[in-house]
mmCIF file of C-alpha atoms in Angstrom:
data_model
loop_
_atom_site.group_PDB
_atom_site.id
_atom_site.type_symbol
_atom_site.label_atom_id
_atom_site.label_comp_id
_atom_site.label_asym_id
_atom_site.label_seq_id
_atom_site.Cartn_x
_atom_site.Cartn_y
_atom_site.Cartn_z
ATOM 1 C CA MET A 13 -7.354 -50.209 40.540
ATOM 2 C CA THR A 14 -10.162 -48.362 38.773
ATOM 3 C CA GLY A 15 -9.765 -45.442 41.288
ATOM 4 C CA ARG A 16 -5.984 -45.358 40.396
ATOM 5 C CA ALA A 17 -6.802 -45.305 36.704
ATOM 6 C CA GLY A 18 -9.323 -42.623 37.345
ATOM 7 C CA ARG A 19 -6.825 -40.493 39.155
ATOM 8 C CA ALA A 20 -4.225 -41.068 36.466
ATOM 9 C CA PHE A 21 -6.794 -40.113 33.840
ATOM 10 C CA ALA A 22 -7.694 -37.014 35.643
ATOM 11 C CA LEU A 23 -4.121 -36.163 36.008
ATOM 12 C CA ALA A 24 -3.614 -36.616 32.377
ATOM 13 C CA ILE A 25 -6.661 -34.320 31.549
ATOM 14 C CA LEU A 26 -5.227 -31.755 33.943
ATOM 15 C CA LEU A 27 -1.727 -31.825 32.346
ATOM 16 C CA LEU A 28 -3.401 -31.571 28.921
ATOM 17 C CA GLY A 29 -5.357 -28.567 30.140
ATOM 18 C CA HIS A 30 -2.014 -27.072 31.140
ATOM 19 C CA ALA A 31 -0.460 -27.731 27.812
ATOM 20 C CA LEU A 32 -3.366 -25.993 25.899
ATOM 21 C CA ALA A 33 -3.847 -23.218 28.537
ATOM 22 C CA ASP A 34 -1.562 -20.693 26.686
ATOM 23 C CA ASP A 35 -4.297 -20.202 24.154
ATOM 24 C CA ILE A 36 -7.708 -18.599 24.315
ATOM 25 C CA PRO A 37 -10.548 -20.859 25.704
ATOM 26 C CA ALA A 38 -13.256 -21.273 23.106
ATOM 27 C CA ASN A 39 -15.924 -19.501 24.937
ATOM 28 C CA GLN A 40 -13.637 -16.243 25.345
ATOM 29 C CA ARG A 41 -12.975 -16.009 21.562
ATOM 30 C CA LEU A 42 -13.586 -12.498 20.000
ATOM 31 C CA SER A 43 -13.392 -11.647 16.416
ATOM 32 C CA GLY A 44 -11.960 -8.398 15.087
ATOM 33 C CA HIS A 45 -15.308 -7.199 14.648
ATOM 34 C CA ASP A 46 -16.323 -8.026 18.386
ATOM 35 C CA MET A 47 -13.157 -5.989 19.519
ATOM 36 C CA MET A 48 -13.462 -3.028 17.556
ATOM 37 C CA GLY A 49 -15.375 0.309 18.360
ATOM 38 C CA ALA A 50 -18.984 0.737 17.893
ATOM 39 C CA GLU A 51 -18.592 3.263 14.907
ATOM 40 C CA ALA A 52 -16.490 0.661 12.901
ATOM 41 C CA GLN A 53 -19.081 -1.988 13.747
ATOM 42 C CA ALA A 54 -21.910 0.101 12.467
ATOM 43 C CA MET A 55 -19.855 0.954 9.188
ATOM 44 C CA GLN A 56 -19.461 -2.712 8.666
ATOM 45 C CA ARG A 57 -23.055 -3.725 9.382
ATOM 46 C CA ASP A 58 -24.497 -1.132 6.942
ATOM 47 C CA ASP A 59 -23.985 -2.564 3.536
ATOM 48 C CA PHE A 60 -24.258 0.995 2.065
ATOM 49 C CA ALA A 61 -21.525 2.338 4.457
ATOM 50 C CA ASN A 62 -19.159 -0.729 4.284
ATOM 51 C CA PRO A 63 -16.483 0.041 1.614
ATOM 52 C CA ALA A 64 -15.810 -3.595 1.036
ATOM 53 C CA MET A 65 -19.390 -3.874 -0.500
ATOM 54 C CA LEU A 66 -17.986 -2.050 -3.578
ATOM 55 C CA ALA A 67 -15.621 -4.994 -4.190
ATOM 56 C CA VAL A 68 -18.540 -7.335 -3.650
ATOM 57 C CA LYS A 69 -20.288 -5.595 -6.551
ATOM 58 C CA GLU A 70 -17.324 -5.802 -8.667
ATOM 59 C CA GLY A 71 -17.018 -9.506 -7.751
ATOM 60 C CA GLU A 72 -20.567 -10.180 -8.891
ATOM 61 C CA ALA A 73 -20.008 -8.708 -12.098
ATOM 62 C CA LEU A 74 -16.847 -10.596 -12.778
ATOM 63 C CA TRP A 75 -18.691 -13.772 -11.647
ATOM 64 C CA LYS A 76 -21.113 -13.343 -14.406
ATOM 65 C CA ALA A 77 -18.994 -12.104 -17.155
ATOM 66 C CA ALA A 78 -17.079 -14.349 -19.548
ATOM 67 C CA PRO A 79 -13.478 -13.603 -19.168
ATOM 68 C CA GLY A 80 -12.894 -13.792 -23.046
ATOM 69 C CA GLU A 81 -14.709 -14.942 -26.235
ATOM 70 C CA GLY A 82 -15.688 -18.476 -25.824
ATOM 71 C CA ARG A 83 -14.574 -18.868 -22.347
ATOM 72 C CA PRO A 84 -17.001 -19.777 -19.655
ATOM 73 C CA SER A 85 -17.932 -17.337 -16.957
ATOM 74 C CA CYS A 86 -17.770 -18.514 -13.375
ATOM 75 C CA GLN A 87 -21.663 -18.608 -13.303
ATOM 76 C CA SER A 88 -21.959 -20.718 -16.450
ATOM 77 C CA CYS A 89 -20.410 -23.608 -14.402
ATOM 78 C CA HIS A 90 -21.385 -22.915 -10.970
ATOM 79 C CA GLY A 91 -24.705 -21.190 -11.602
ATOM 80 C CA ASP A 92 -26.226 -18.699 -9.161
ATOM 81 C CA ALA A 93 -23.432 -17.956 -6.400
ATOM 82 C CA ALA A 94 -26.127 -17.339 -3.784
ATOM 83 C CA GLU A 95 -27.005 -20.945 -4.165
ATOM 84 C CA SER A 96 -23.951 -22.728 -5.165
ATOM 85 C CA MET A 97 -21.352 -20.923 -3.124
ATOM 86 C CA LYS A 98 -23.475 -20.591 0.037
ATOM 87 C CA GLY A 99 -21.127 -21.644 2.788
ATOM 88 C CA VAL A 100 -18.231 -22.552 0.387
ATOM 89 C CA ALA A 101 -15.824 -19.678 1.725
ATOM 90 C CA ALA A 102 -16.495 -21.123 5.314
ATOM 91 C CA ARG A 103 -14.861 -24.355 4.079
ATOM 92 C CA TYR A 104 -11.699 -22.872 2.796
ATOM 93 C CA PRO A 105 -8.719 -23.483 2.593
ATOM 94 C CA ALA A 106 -9.739 -26.778 1.051
ATOM 95 C CA ARG A 107 -7.767 -29.772 -0.332
ATOM 96 C CA ASP A 108 -7.883 -30.167 -4.008
ATOM 97 C CA ALA A 109 -8.721 -33.953 -4.641
ATOM 98 C CA SER A 110 -6.727 -34.387 -7.686
ATOM 99 C CA THR A 111 -3.509 -32.950 -6.568
ATOM 100 C CA GLY A 112 -3.788 -33.225 -2.709
ATOM 101 C CA ARG A 113 -2.550 -29.590 -2.423
ATOM 102 C CA ALA A 114 -4.608 -27.314 -0.163
ATOM 103 C CA PHE A 115 -5.808 -24.148 -1.863
ATOM 104 C CA ASP A 116 -6.952 -20.986 -0.072
ATOM 105 C CA LEU A 117 -9.954 -19.200 -1.704
ATOM 106 C CA PRO A 118 -7.858 -16.841 -3.815
ATOM 107 C CA GLY A 119 -5.672 -19.766 -4.851
ATOM 108 C CA GLN A 120 -8.793 -21.843 -5.953
ATOM 109 C CA ILE A 121 -10.038 -18.882 -7.998
ATOM 110 C CA GLN A 122 -6.598 -18.626 -9.753
ATOM 111 C CA ALA A 123 -6.781 -22.471 -10.378
ATOM 112 C CA CYS A 124 -10.253 -22.017 -11.890
ATOM 113 C CA GLN A 125 -8.986 -19.228 -14.019
ATOM 114 C CA THR A 126 -6.074 -21.336 -15.270
ATOM 115 C CA GLY A 127 -7.824 -24.667 -15.560
ATOM 116 C CA ARG A 128 -11.347 -24.093 -16.493
ATOM 117 C CA GLN A 129 -11.429 -20.530 -18.131
ATOM 118 C CA ALA A 130 -8.009 -20.927 -19.760
ATOM 119 C CA VAL A 131 -7.015 -17.285 -18.930
ATOM 120 C CA ALA A 132 -4.095 -15.864 -16.995
ATOM 121 C CA PRO A 133 -4.849 -16.020 -13.243
ATOM 122 C CA SER A 134 -5.506 -12.791 -11.550
ATOM 123 C CA ALA A 135 -2.517 -11.600 -9.384
ATOM 124 C CA ARG A 136 -2.621 -11.940 -5.618
ATOM 125 C CA GLU A 137 -3.990 -8.718 -4.121
ATOM 126 C CA SER A 138 -5.224 -7.622 -7.456
ATOM 127 C CA ALA A 139 -8.640 -5.723 -7.568
ATOM 128 C CA ALA A 140 -10.300 -8.617 -9.591
ATOM 129 C CA LEU A 141 -9.122 -11.262 -7.236
ATOM 130 C CA LEU A 142 -10.066 -9.450 -4.070
ATOM 131 C CA ALA A 143 -13.500 -8.562 -5.807
ATOM 132 C CA LEU A 144 -14.081 -12.235 -6.515
ATOM 133 C CA GLU A 145 -13.065 -13.411 -3.065
ATOM 134 C CA ALA A 146 -15.307 -10.735 -1.374
ATOM 135 C CA TYR A 147 -18.334 -11.683 -3.439
ATOM 136 C CA LEU A 148 -17.882 -15.333 -2.563
ATOM 137 C CA SER A 149 -17.105 -14.699 1.125
ATOM 138 C CA LEU A 150 -20.165 -12.745 1.304
ATOM 139 C CA GLN A 151 -22.116 -15.922 0.366
ATOM 140 C CA SER A 152 -20.922 -17.289 3.857
ATOM 141 C CA ARG A 153 -21.749 -14.370 5.951
ATOM 142 C CA GLY A 154 -23.044 -15.425 9.346
ATOM 143 C CA MET A 155 -22.138 -19.023 8.732
ATOM 144 C CA PRO A 156 -19.681 -20.866 11.124
ATOM 145 C CA LEU A 157 -16.103 -21.452 9.928
ATOM 146 C CA ALA A 158 -15.844 -25.181 9.497
ATOM 147 C CA SER A 159 -13.072 -27.074 11.194
ATOM 148 C CA PRO A 160 -10.046 -27.811 8.799
ATOM 149 C CA ARG A 161 -9.229 -30.790 10.855
ATOM 150 C CA ALA A 162 -12.621 -32.346 10.308
ATOM 151 C CA ARG A 163 -12.077 -32.095 6.570
ATOM 152 C CA GLY A 164 -8.719 -34.065 6.699
ATOM 153 C CA LEU A 165 -6.301 -31.062 6.888
ATOM 154 C CA GLU A 166 -4.703 -32.219 10.150
ATOM 155 C CA ASP A 167 -1.133 -32.154 8.754
ATOM 156 C CA ALA A 168 -1.575 -28.614 7.671
ATOM 157 C CA VAL A 169 -3.038 -27.577 10.952
ATOM 158 C CA LEU A 170 0.086 -28.951 12.676
ATOM 159 C CA ARG A 171 2.451 -27.126 10.323
ATOM 160 C CA GLY A 172 0.513 -23.808 10.706
ATOM 161 C CA GLU A 173 0.416 -24.059 14.351
ATOM 162 C CA LYS A 174 4.206 -24.482 14.323
ATOM 163 C CA LEU A 175 4.519 -21.389 12.288
ATOM 164 C CA TYR A 176 2.081 -19.588 14.655
ATOM 165 C CA ARG A 177 4.295 -20.291 17.637
ATOM 166 C CA GLN A 178 7.692 -19.851 15.942
ATOM 167 C CA ARG A 179 9.615 -16.526 16.778
ATOM 168 C CA PHE A 180 10.605 -14.588 13.483
ATOM 169 C CA GLY A 181 12.498 -11.504 12.498
ATOM 170 C CA GLN A 182 14.900 -9.056 14.124
ATOM 171 C CA LEU A 183 12.350 -8.524 16.914
ATOM 172 C CA ASP A 184 12.266 -12.386 17.437
ATOM 173 C CA LEU A 185 8.375 -12.549 18.152
ATOM 174 C CA SER A 186 5.843 -15.277 17.385
ATOM 175 C CA CYS A 187 2.221 -14.726 16.439
ATOM 176 C CA ALA A 188 1.118 -16.490 19.787
ATOM 177 C CA GLN A 189 3.109 -14.171 21.876
ATOM 178 C CA CYS A 190 0.950 -11.168 20.756
ATOM 179 C CA HIS A 191 -2.326 -12.925 19.748
ATOM 180 C CA SER A 192 -2.697 -15.609 22.259
ATOM 181 C CA GLN A 193 -0.786 -14.378 25.121
ATOM 182 C CA ASN A 194 -1.146 -10.630 25.032
ATOM 183 C CA TRP A 195 -4.416 -10.021 23.100
ATOM 184 C CA GLY A 196 -6.687 -6.996 24.412
ATOM 185 C CA ARG A 197 -3.554 -5.208 25.664
ATOM 186 C CA SER A 198 -2.400 -1.955 24.204
ATOM 187 C CA LEU A 199 0.590 -2.177 21.749
ATOM 188 C CA GLY A 200 1.371 1.489 21.452
ATOM 189 C CA GLY A 201 -2.239 2.397 21.676
ATOM 190 C CA THR A 202 -3.484 -0.259 19.374
ATOM 191 C CA ARG A 203 -5.589 -3.056 21.000
ATOM 192 C CA ILE A 204 -4.105 -6.433 19.968
ATOM 193 C CA PRO A 205 -6.751 -8.778 18.478
ATOM 194 C CA GLN A 206 -6.950 -12.494 18.885
ATOM 195 C CA ALA A 207 -6.281 -13.223 15.323
ATOM 196 C CA HIS A 208 -9.322 -14.968 14.256
ATOM 197 C CA PRO A 209 -9.770 -14.642 10.407
ATOM 198 C CA THR A 210 -13.659 -14.408 10.270
ATOM 199 C CA GLY A 211 -13.872 -11.244 8.002
ATOM 200 C CA TYR A 212 -11.419 -11.561 5.125
ATOM 201 C CA PRO A 213 -11.192 -10.089 2.543
ATOM 202 C CA LEU A 214 -11.836 -6.788 4.453
ATOM 203 C CA PHE A 215 -11.624 -3.055 4.284
ATOM 204 C CA ARG A 216 -8.945 -1.868 6.731
ATOM 205 C CA MET A 217 -8.984 1.790 7.414
ATOM 206 C CA GLU A 218 -5.147 1.743 7.941
ATOM 207 C CA TRP A 219 -4.871 0.543 4.398
ATOM 208 C CA GLN A 220 -7.641 2.588 3.055
ATOM 209 C CA ALA A 221 -8.260 -0.274 0.938
ATOM 210 C CA ILE A 222 -9.716 -3.997 0.798
ATOM 211 C CA GLY A 223 -6.972 -6.544 1.371
ATOM 212 C CA SER A 224 -6.461 -10.255 1.885
ATOM 213 C CA LEU A 225 -5.468 -12.325 4.824
ATOM 214 C CA GLN A 226 -2.110 -12.678 3.387
ATOM 215 C CA ARG A 227 -1.579 -8.899 3.139
ATOM 216 C CA ARG A 228 -2.471 -8.933 6.891
ATOM 217 C CA PHE A 229 0.224 -11.586 7.524
ATOM 218 C CA ARG A 230 2.801 -9.727 5.535
ATOM 219 C CA ASN A 231 2.118 -6.524 7.533
ATOM 220 C CA CYS A 232 2.761 -8.485 10.767
ATOM 221 C CA MET A 233 5.864 -10.009 9.490
ATOM 222 C CA THR A 234 7.172 -6.745 8.392
ATOM 223 C CA GLY A 235 6.398 -5.221 11.719
ATOM 224 C CA ILE A 236 8.597 -7.782 13.449
ATOM 225 C CA ARG A 237 11.336 -7.049 10.894
ATOM 226 C CA ALA A 238 11.105 -10.470 9.272
ATOM 227 C CA GLU A 239 11.123 -11.517 5.668
ATOM 228 C CA PRO A 240 7.423 -12.363 4.725
ATOM 229 C CA PHE A 241 6.789 -15.528 2.678
ATOM 230 C CA PRO A 242 6.088 -14.965 -0.910
ATOM 231 C CA ALA A 243 2.431 -14.223 -1.986
ATOM 232 C CA GLY A 244 0.464 -17.539 -2.122
ATOM 233 C CA ALA A 245 3.279 -19.385 -0.482
ATOM 234 C CA PRO A 246 2.266 -22.817 1.131
ATOM 235 C CA GLU A 247 3.182 -21.376 4.525
ATOM 236 C CA TRP A 248 0.650 -18.774 4.466
ATOM 237 C CA VAL A 249 -1.973 -21.438 3.505
ATOM 238 C CA ASP A 250 -0.757 -23.628 6.316
ATOM 239 C CA LEU A 251 -1.032 -20.709 8.783
ATOM 240 C CA GLU A 252 -4.564 -19.755 7.563
ATOM 241 C CA ILE A 253 -5.618 -23.425 8.020
ATOM 242 C CA TYR A 254 -4.400 -23.360 11.662
ATOM 243 C CA LEU A 255 -6.113 -20.033 12.408
ATOM 244 C CA LYS A 256 -9.289 -21.325 10.997
ATOM 245 C CA GLU A 257 -9.129 -24.424 13.112
ATOM 246 C CA ARG A 258 -8.480 -22.121 16.206
ATOM 247 C CA ALA A 259 -11.529 -19.961 14.936
ATOM 248 C CA ALA A 260 -13.610 -23.140 14.121
ATOM 249 C CA ASP A 261 -17.333 -22.556 14.676
ATOM 250 C CA MET A 262 -16.911 -18.652 14.857
ATOM 251 C CA ALA A 263 -19.279 -16.786 12.593
ATOM 252 C CA MET A 264 -18.060 -15.474 9.298
ATOM 253 C CA ASP A 265 -18.471 -11.710 9.055
ATOM 254 C CA ALA A 266 -16.786 -11.142 5.539
ATOM 255 C CA PRO A 267 -16.470 -8.643 3.932
ATOM 256 C CA GLY A 268 -15.375 -6.941 7.217
ATOM 257 C CA VAL A 269 -14.182 -3.477 8.136
ATOM 258 C CA ARG A 270 -11.428 -3.056 10.619
ATOM 259 C CA PRO A 271 -9.344 -0.123 12.092
ATOM 260 C CA MET B 30 32.252 -9.442 15.791
ATOM 261 C CA SER B 31 28.509 -10.226 16.775
ATOM 262 C CA GLY B 32 26.924 -8.336 19.608
ATOM 263 C CA ARG B 33 26.533 -11.537 21.616
ATOM 264 C CA ALA B 34 30.271 -12.323 21.460
ATOM 265 C CA ALA B 35 31.030 -8.869 22.465
ATOM 266 C CA HIS B 36 28.750 -9.241 25.461
ATOM 267 C CA ALA B 37 29.934 -12.560 26.468
ATOM 268 C CA GLY B 38 33.444 -11.373 27.009
ATOM 269 C CA THR B 39 35.650 -14.044 28.618
ATOM 270 C CA GLY B 40 34.461 -17.718 28.989
ATOM 271 C CA ARG B 41 34.265 -17.193 32.751
ATOM 272 C CA GLU B 42 31.688 -14.416 32.397
ATOM 273 C CA LEU B 43 29.588 -16.432 29.975
ATOM 274 C CA TRP B 44 29.604 -19.575 32.543
ATOM 275 C CA LEU B 45 28.679 -17.096 35.426
ATOM 276 C CA ALA B 46 25.731 -15.758 33.214
ATOM 277 C CA ILE B 47 24.676 -19.386 32.531
ATOM 278 C CA ALA B 48 24.982 -20.287 36.238
ATOM 279 C CA ALA B 49 23.064 -17.275 37.201
ATOM 280 C CA PHE B 50 20.348 -17.980 34.575
ATOM 281 C CA LEU B 51 19.981 -21.599 35.993
ATOM 282 C CA VAL B 52 19.660 -20.305 39.508
ATOM 283 C CA ALA B 53 17.153 -17.953 38.495
ATOM 284 C CA LEU B 54 15.177 -20.752 36.812
ATOM 285 C CA ALA B 55 15.058 -22.843 39.940
ATOM 286 C CA MET B 56 13.794 -19.906 42.043
ATOM 287 C CA PRO B 57 10.403 -18.583 42.585
ATOM 288 C CA ALA B 58 9.742 -15.676 40.037
ATOM 289 C CA ARG B 59 9.694 -12.930 42.759
ATOM 290 C CA ALA B 60 12.905 -13.895 44.562
ATOM 291 C CA GLN B 61 15.371 -13.295 41.835
ATOM 292 C CA GLN B 62 18.544 -11.517 43.082
ATOM 293 C CA ASP B 63 21.272 -13.211 41.030
ATOM 294 C CA VAL B 64 20.240 -11.966 37.684
ATOM 295 C CA PRO B 65 22.409 -11.787 34.500
ATOM 296 C CA GLU B 66 24.720 -8.842 34.373
ATOM 297 C CA ALA B 67 26.712 -7.380 31.443
ATOM 298 C CA GLY B 68 29.616 -4.972 31.780
ATOM 299 C CA PRO B 69 29.903 -1.919 29.513
ATOM 300 C CA LEU B 70 30.244 -2.572 25.733
ATOM 301 C CA ALA B 71 33.176 -1.278 23.847
ATOM 302 C CA VAL B 72 32.060 2.197 22.451
ATOM 303 C CA SER B 73 33.478 4.994 20.495
ATOM 304 C CA ARG B 74 32.202 7.698 22.553
ATOM 305 C CA PRO B 75 30.821 8.190 26.330
ATOM 306 C CA PRO B 76 27.244 7.330 26.961
ATOM 307 C CA ASP B 77 24.625 10.031 26.421
ATOM 308 C CA ALA B 78 21.637 9.618 28.624
ATOM 309 C CA GLU B 79 19.840 12.344 26.783
ATOM 310 C CA ASN B 80 20.200 10.262 23.517
ATOM 311 C CA GLY B 81 18.892 7.246 25.543
ATOM 312 C CA ARG B 82 15.676 9.113 26.455
ATOM 313 C CA ARG B 83 15.314 9.931 22.724
ATOM 314 C CA ILE B 84 15.762 6.269 21.705
ATOM 315 C CA VAL B 85 13.362 5.006 24.327
ATOM 316 C CA THR B 86 10.576 7.482 23.261
ATOM 317 C CA ASP B 87 11.070 6.961 19.427
ATOM 318 C CA ARG B 88 8.550 4.380 18.174
ATOM 319 C CA ARG B 89 10.696 3.359 15.297
ATOM 320 C CA LYS B 90 14.025 3.277 17.002
ATOM 321 C CA GLY B 91 13.910 1.868 20.481
ATOM 322 C CA LEU B 92 10.190 0.671 20.141
ATOM 323 C CA CYS B 93 10.209 0.477 24.014
ATOM 324 C CA LEU B 94 6.880 2.356 24.467
ATOM 325 C CA LEU B 95 4.991 0.008 22.241
ATOM 326 C CA CYS B 96 5.018 -2.503 25.080
ATOM 327 C CA HIS B 97 6.179 -0.280 28.148
ATOM 328 C CA SER B 98 4.701 2.876 29.715
ATOM 329 C CA GLY B 99 6.927 5.371 31.724
ATOM 330 C CA PRO B 100 7.410 8.787 32.825
ATOM 331 C CA PHE B 101 7.184 10.388 29.259
ATOM 332 C CA PRO B 102 4.192 12.740 29.289
ATOM 333 C CA GLU B 103 4.843 13.961 25.813
ATOM 334 C CA VAL B 104 4.324 10.416 24.455
ATOM 335 C CA ARG B 105 0.492 9.952 23.854
ATOM 336 C CA PHE B 106 0.160 6.153 23.282
ATOM 337 C CA GLN B 107 2.104 3.954 25.565
ATOM 338 C CA GLY B 108 1.953 0.072 25.709
ATOM 339 C CA ASP B 109 0.752 -2.125 28.671
ATOM 340 C CA LEU B 110 2.375 -5.324 27.545
ATOM 341 C CA ALA B 111 5.198 -4.939 29.838
ATOM 342 C CA PRO B 112 6.079 -3.253 33.106
ATOM 343 C CA SER B 113 6.391 0.615 33.478
ATOM 344 C CA LEU B 114 9.885 1.831 33.049
ATOM 345 C CA ALA B 115 9.263 4.279 36.109
ATOM 346 C CA GLY B 116 11.781 3.260 38.731
ATOM 347 C CA ALA B 117 13.753 0.849 36.464
ATOM 348 C CA GLY B 118 17.019 2.449 37.757
ATOM 349 C CA SER B 119 16.057 1.646 41.352
ATOM 350 C CA ARG B 120 15.077 -1.992 40.674
ATOM 351 C CA TRP B 121 18.020 -2.881 38.507
ATOM 352 C CA THR B 122 21.765 -2.005 38.520
ATOM 353 C CA PRO B 123 23.218 -0.603 35.043
ATOM 354 C CA ALA B 124 24.821 -3.954 34.596
ATOM 355 C CA GLN B 125 21.402 -5.696 34.964
ATOM 356 C CA LEU B 126 19.665 -3.201 32.722
ATOM 357 C CA ARG B 127 22.318 -3.563 30.054
ATOM 358 C CA ALA B 128 22.028 -7.423 30.240
ATOM 359 C CA ARG B 129 18.294 -7.052 29.673
ATOM 360 C CA LEU B 130 18.681 -4.947 26.774
ATOM 361 C CA ILE B 131 21.268 -7.011 25.028
ATOM 362 C CA ASP B 132 19.183 -10.084 25.401
ATOM 363 C CA SER B 133 16.311 -10.525 27.581
ATOM 364 C CA ARG B 134 16.048 -14.169 26.927
ATOM 365 C CA LEU B 135 18.823 -14.513 29.460
ATOM 366 C CA PHE B 136 16.311 -13.602 32.081
ATOM 367 C CA ASN B 137 13.166 -15.292 30.639
ATOM 368 C CA GLY B 138 13.184 -17.681 27.683
ATOM 369 C CA GLU B 139 9.580 -16.847 26.880
ATOM 370 C CA THR B 140 9.915 -13.038 27.030
ATOM 371 C CA ILE B 141 8.439 -10.766 24.376
ATOM 372 C CA MET B 142 11.215 -8.423 24.727
ATOM 373 C CA PRO B 143 13.368 -8.097 21.593
ATOM 374 C CA PRO B 144 16.880 -8.906 21.916
ATOM 375 C CA TYR B 145 18.460 -5.429 21.177
ATOM 376 C CA PHE B 146 22.055 -6.472 20.718
ATOM 377 C CA ARG B 147 21.755 -9.842 18.976
ATOM 378 C CA ALA B 148 21.972 -10.033 15.189
ATOM 379 C CA GLU B 149 22.076 -13.873 15.043
ATOM 380 C CA GLY B 150 19.697 -16.746 15.568
ATOM 381 C CA GLN B 151 16.528 -15.058 14.515
ATOM 382 C CA SER B 152 14.574 -16.768 11.822
ATOM 383 C CA ARG B 153 13.700 -15.164 8.485
ATOM 384 C CA MET B 154 15.453 -11.932 9.332
ATOM 385 C CA ALA B 155 14.285 -9.134 7.044
ATOM 386 C CA VAL B 156 16.778 -8.604 4.290
ATOM 387 C CA ALA B 157 17.247 -4.836 5.285
ATOM 388 C CA PHE B 158 17.950 -5.952 8.888
ATOM 389 C CA LYS B 159 20.159 -8.956 8.177
ATOM 390 C CA GLY B 160 23.289 -8.963 10.181
ATOM 391 C CA ARG B 161 22.221 -5.828 12.227
ATOM 392 C CA THR B 162 21.367 -5.406 15.684
ATOM 393 C CA ILE B 163 18.280 -3.464 16.792
ATOM 394 C CA LEU B 164 20.642 -0.824 18.559
ATOM 395 C CA THR B 165 24.303 -0.202 18.112
ATOM 396 C CA ALA B 166 26.729 -0.621 21.305
ATOM 397 C CA GLU B 167 26.668 3.074 21.647
ATOM 398 C CA GLU B 168 23.081 3.109 21.728
ATOM 399 C CA ILE B 169 22.820 0.336 24.212
ATOM 400 C CA GLU B 170 25.133 2.345 26.460
ATOM 401 C CA ASP B 171 22.964 5.461 25.970
ATOM 402 C CA VAL B 172 19.699 3.705 26.880
ATOM 403 C CA THR B 173 21.428 1.913 29.840
ATOM 404 C CA ALA B 174 22.606 5.312 31.138
ATOM 405 C CA PHE B 175 19.157 6.781 30.686
ATOM 406 C CA LEU B 176 17.268 3.931 32.316
ATOM 407 C CA ALA B 177 19.557 4.145 35.257
ATOM 408 C CA THR B 178 18.326 7.779 35.965
ATOM 409 C CA LEU B 179 14.655 6.425 36.274
ATOM 410 C CA ARG B 180 14.668 6.349 40.036
ATOM 411 C CA GLU B 181 11.599 6.135 42.314
#
């Protein structure tokens, strides 16, 4: 009996393995940094050469500055970011305890601006929001991405995975078809990465600018001739949560440089 | 009329295509012989193989060489996600090539090849492309004619 149960269990594990086999095994995961050329890697590693570090400097100034007369600065509540924000970006997106809604890091900054600082929130993809995001992300550099599932975001992980595997657009392609099943191959001369969001916000040479993960999502959707979700849409947050579950324990390298 | 309806033609052809698809599914991957076929689309002018070549090598129009490679020495960056187009005209008949272009899902439900003559069924189609196929019927015939010339 136990032998049969054992065999059934082994079969179940085998089938489960097959079901998961269309994604990258944990020990073969590579970040965009791992996959890019040595020159771009060197540019990222050198804080004086990394163009995203300009945004970090700007973000540090914004962190310390009061957004208006009598309004608290980020620092007046949170203190020294090097202390209080250490590892925080690695745990985003996070669920807001009062509303139950999951915020990505820029969304949380906007919520602080509206709720705590009583100012108009910085727009998505604005220089100010990217700068604050870059400054906060730097405080998690080298730290492992925390598993969203382990912090109670299971539902969002499942929704995000569904989006990751769904075909979109006139070209009828899913994220998974390129980034899980064909990573490393040449798409018209460009090497397809594994889509692990370890380095955002990052300076992309193609953009000649620092940009967010949602900007990257938009680019992919436009490329397959699909209508992107609006900036800040919950679908983007779900997708980010899934990608961070998929990349759990990988080291953050924000603010990154990418080709 | 949608591209798919034009391609399906009579009900009999549709059932044949479905039957061929089911047969293909049941067979080992390398032994496919009865693969889907599609007859010539209704077009306003004769096929132009030279224009077909232009479409194939145009990164924004045909997009083919993003994934495929082939005998196109002037194209610097070619893809390796899909088989080389060299010899495609020896491996497939024009009717089979055309069916692949129209909707490659008839061959393989998991394919990454975009459906070049299907404007319906995609999720979140970009507004600028809504209701439009990637290629027109004329362009499908041009590309089919060109691929048929790629013999080994």
